[in-house]
Amino acid sequence: MSEKQVAFITGATSGFGEAAAHYFAEHGWSLVLSGRRFSRLEALKDALAGKVPVHIIELDVRDSDAVKTAVAGLPEEFADVKALINNAGLALSPMPSQKVDLEDWQTMIDTNVKGLVSVTHALLPTLIKHGAGASIINIGSIAGQWPYPGSHVYGATKAFVKQFSYNLRCDLLGTGVRVTDLAPGIAETEFTLVRTKGDQAASDSLYRGTTPLSAQDIAEQMYYIATLPDHMNINRIEVMPVRQAWNPFAIDRD
């Protein structure tokens, strides 16, 4: 590449984030990878050794002070971030709202909303300085558009991601920085294991007998968005597997 490209990926220790790290590295991008599980970050850096420069940061996006420190402390080689991939997020407690612990709701809000906002705010000056071609890719979900039982606060946080992305586009008009809400449907990652707090049977049951999206599928979409011509912005991409669609409205009957 004629220009050094740097991608900052949150939640890089598994799923979409890890797949994105591999995919962007294959195309020559330097990487800033953050996540809570440092041993996984080290393993990922080792796996990418010799391909591209990699800087890893043990980071919980819920800690806004740690986010500011991490961004301020980026080595010069990684300081010119061109693509921010706000991937860190989670769903918890796929059960009726009245049965969910309040702590699980708060964890989703703190991670999916506050964490995303903190990272974005910290990197906005860098992205604006980069200018044309810089991208913010926020990982949303079809849950931010389409309700379903057990989505409660998770879906609400992803609706925030969608609207925040749109609003951010308005404020960044004239800077050259583009913003996209990338909203996947059902995808086979650690997502369901986290959501069910380690219930492997529940995870296996969800994906059994169908063809969900893969983390690689979403990583390819991230790369496509990040490498569009500078004058193009995709506001939102909703990606579902062909074998997933909508059901009729539920009706309570006597």
XYZ file of C-alpha atoms in Angstrom:
254
model
C 0.000 0.000 0.000
C 1.179 3.517 -0.761
C -0.209 4.865 2.501
C 0.180 3.296 5.924
C -3.219 2.164 7.172
C -3.957 1.796 10.896
C -7.088 0.136 12.266
C -8.094 0.362 15.936
C -10.249 -2.650 16.841
C -12.002 -3.051 20.190
C -13.083 -6.474 21.424
C -10.337 -8.081 19.342
C -9.967 -11.218 21.459
C -12.731 -13.242 19.777
C -15.484 -13.276 17.190
C -15.838 -10.381 14.763
C -12.924 -8.471 16.276
C -10.447 -11.320 16.015
C -11.574 -12.117 12.475
C -11.203 -8.461 11.533
C -7.659 -8.415 12.909
C -6.689 -11.326 10.670
C -8.490 -9.938 7.620
C -7.067 -6.426 7.870
C -3.601 -7.849 8.525
C -3.851 -9.944 5.355
C -4.370 -6.684 3.485
C -1.420 -4.921 5.070
C -3.041 -2.770 7.738
C -1.206 -1.982 10.958
C -3.337 -2.853 13.970
C -4.184 -1.539 17.395
C -5.992 -4.381 19.144
C -7.754 -3.991 22.475
C -9.623 -6.362 24.726
C -10.000 -7.516 28.292
C -8.225 -10.879 27.911
C -4.570 -10.006 27.569
C -3.377 -13.567 27.023
C -5.598 -13.764 23.945
C -4.250 -10.459 22.687
C -0.716 -11.770 23.071
C -1.600 -14.927 21.170
C -3.211 -12.890 18.412
C -0.167 -10.627 18.154
C 2.062 -13.698 17.903
C -0.162 -15.139 15.169
C 0.194 -11.934 13.170
C 3.912 -11.544 13.818
C 5.861 -10.873 10.654
C 2.763 -9.789 8.725
C 2.041 -6.292 10.027
C 2.906 -4.092 13.017
C 0.583 -4.825 15.957
C 0.054 -2.871 19.173
C -2.039 -4.549 21.865
C -3.852 -2.906 24.775
C -5.499 -4.658 27.711
C -8.626 -2.535 27.924
C -12.120 -2.630 29.338
C -14.054 -0.050 27.308
C -16.313 0.547 30.320
C -13.384 2.340 31.997
C -13.436 5.757 30.310
C -10.232 6.919 32.014
C -8.400 3.822 30.774
C -9.730 4.469 27.277
C -8.376 8.031 27.305
C -5.006 6.831 28.592
C -4.780 4.091 25.957
C -5.521 6.466 23.083
C -3.213 9.181 24.401
C -0.437 6.618 24.785
C -0.521 5.181 21.274
C 3.019 4.836 19.892
C 3.779 7.205 17.021
C 3.717 4.338 14.540
C 0.062 3.666 15.417
C -1.137 7.187 16.174
C -2.644 7.986 12.756
C -5.749 5.800 13.064
C -7.692 5.572 9.817
C -10.381 3.070 10.834
C -12.027 2.692 14.229
C -13.947 -0.553 14.576
C -16.175 -0.325 17.636
C -16.707 -4.053 18.050
C -16.607 -4.523 21.833
C -20.066 -5.444 23.077
C -22.183 -8.222 24.487
C -25.666 -9.546 25.142
C -26.763 -11.091 28.427
C -29.799 -12.888 29.828
C -31.958 -13.958 26.849
C -35.038 -14.287 29.024
C -38.069 -12.097 29.766
C -37.213 -8.701 31.227
C -38.998 -9.469 34.478
C -36.576 -12.333 35.125
C -33.341 -10.498 34.345
C -30.907 -9.215 36.969
C -30.564 -5.439 36.833
C -26.785 -5.874 36.867
C -26.955 -7.613 33.473
C -28.880 -4.690 31.994
C -26.355 -2.247 33.402
C -23.420 -4.277 32.062
C -24.866 -4.161 28.553
C -25.466 -0.408 28.775
C -21.992 0.228 30.176
C -20.316 -1.839 27.434
C -22.473 -1.370 24.342
C -23.326 2.288 24.883
C -20.923 3.957 27.297
C -17.920 1.957 26.100
C -18.581 2.681 22.441
C -19.109 6.366 23.187
C -15.910 6.605 25.247
C -13.723 5.045 22.564
C -15.314 7.122 19.824
C -14.912 10.368 21.760
C -11.268 9.614 22.523
C -10.412 8.897 18.881
C -12.481 11.588 17.163
C -9.628 14.152 17.105
C -7.321 11.553 15.533
C -9.847 10.520 12.898
C -10.720 14.123 12.057
C -7.025 14.927 11.725
C -6.650 12.021 9.299
C -9.540 13.402 7.314
C -10.745 11.960 4.013
C -11.059 8.181 4.052
C -11.187 7.832 7.838
C -13.948 5.485 9.002
C -15.876 4.738 12.165
C -17.487 1.323 11.913
C -19.906 0.666 14.756
C -20.991 -2.930 15.171
C -24.716 -2.856 15.710
C -27.208 -5.681 15.295
C -30.480 -6.496 13.611
C -31.745 -6.376 17.219
C -31.399 -2.604 16.997
C -34.079 -2.572 14.314
C -36.225 -5.658 14.920
C -37.584 -6.612 18.373
C -37.714 -10.159 19.648
C -38.361 -11.793 23.037
C -35.364 -11.673 25.341
C -33.686 -8.795 23.491
C -34.825 -6.106 25.992
C -31.809 -3.928 26.827
C -29.497 -5.575 24.281
C -31.753 -4.518 21.413
C -32.146 -1.081 22.958
C -28.380 -0.592 23.129
C -28.033 -1.568 19.476
C -30.797 0.875 18.561
C -28.622 3.471 20.283
C -25.668 2.391 18.142
C -27.740 2.895 14.998
C -29.004 6.364 15.946
C -25.655 7.470 17.362
C -24.045 6.519 14.060
C -26.571 8.584 12.108
C -26.215 11.580 14.418
C -22.423 11.363 14.351
C -22.574 11.520 10.558
C -24.343 14.866 10.825
C -21.742 16.323 13.171
C -18.814 15.061 11.090
C -20.088 16.577 7.854
C -17.187 18.354 6.194
C -14.453 16.457 8.046
C -14.131 13.597 5.571
C -14.776 11.063 8.358
C -17.479 8.535 7.537
C -19.623 6.497 9.918
C -21.374 3.181 9.373
C -23.656 1.049 11.517
C -22.853 -2.548 10.539
C -25.737 -4.677 11.812
C -25.302 -8.469 11.610
C -27.978 -11.096 12.040
C -27.357 -14.523 13.532
C -23.638 -15.326 13.471
C -21.762 -18.256 14.980
C -19.224 -16.821 17.431
C -18.804 -16.838 21.227
C -21.756 -14.433 21.378
C -24.308 -16.986 22.604
C -21.867 -18.565 25.050
C -21.371 -15.152 26.638
C -25.084 -14.410 26.532
C -25.960 -17.649 28.314
C -22.959 -17.447 30.643
C -21.248 -20.531 29.235
C -24.179 -22.743 28.231
C -22.592 -24.710 25.380
C -25.773 -26.699 24.775
C -27.772 -23.504 24.233
C -25.154 -22.232 21.817
C -25.069 -25.498 19.883
C -28.860 -25.600 19.708
C -29.094 -22.077 18.257
C -26.821 -22.830 15.311
C -27.773 -26.463 14.737
C -29.313 -27.318 11.380
C -28.895 -23.897 9.778
C -26.215 -21.781 8.128
C -25.462 -18.678 10.196
C -23.058 -15.910 9.299
C -19.424 -16.388 10.249
C -17.045 -13.934 11.880
C -15.133 -13.922 8.596
C -18.272 -12.778 6.755
C -18.531 -9.718 8.973
C -14.797 -9.012 8.849
C -15.045 -8.851 5.067
C -17.858 -6.311 5.363
C -15.767 -4.214 7.756
C -12.890 -4.170 5.291
C -15.190 -3.297 2.410
C -16.554 -0.316 4.341
C -13.100 0.858 5.433
C -11.712 0.790 1.890
C -14.503 2.512 -0.011
C -13.519 5.501 -2.156
C -13.072 8.520 0.096
C -16.235 10.241 -1.147
C -18.541 7.325 -0.276
C -20.336 6.610 3.017
C -22.576 3.628 3.687
C -24.852 4.697 6.525
C -25.990 1.237 7.550
C -25.474 -2.329 6.419
C -27.862 -4.963 7.748
C -26.514 -8.449 7.000
C -28.491 -11.618 7.622
C -27.916 -15.192 6.482
C -30.273 -16.321 3.746
C -31.742 -18.843 6.174
C -32.839 -16.168 8.662
C -35.964 -14.045 8.188
C -38.852 -12.559 10.206
C -41.823 -14.207 11.872
C -45.400 -12.898 11.997
C -46.455 -10.803 14.988
C -46.989 -12.793 18.167
C -50.574 -12.799 19.446
C -51.732 -13.684 22.941
C -54.863 -15.830 22.742
C -57.336 -17.154 25.317
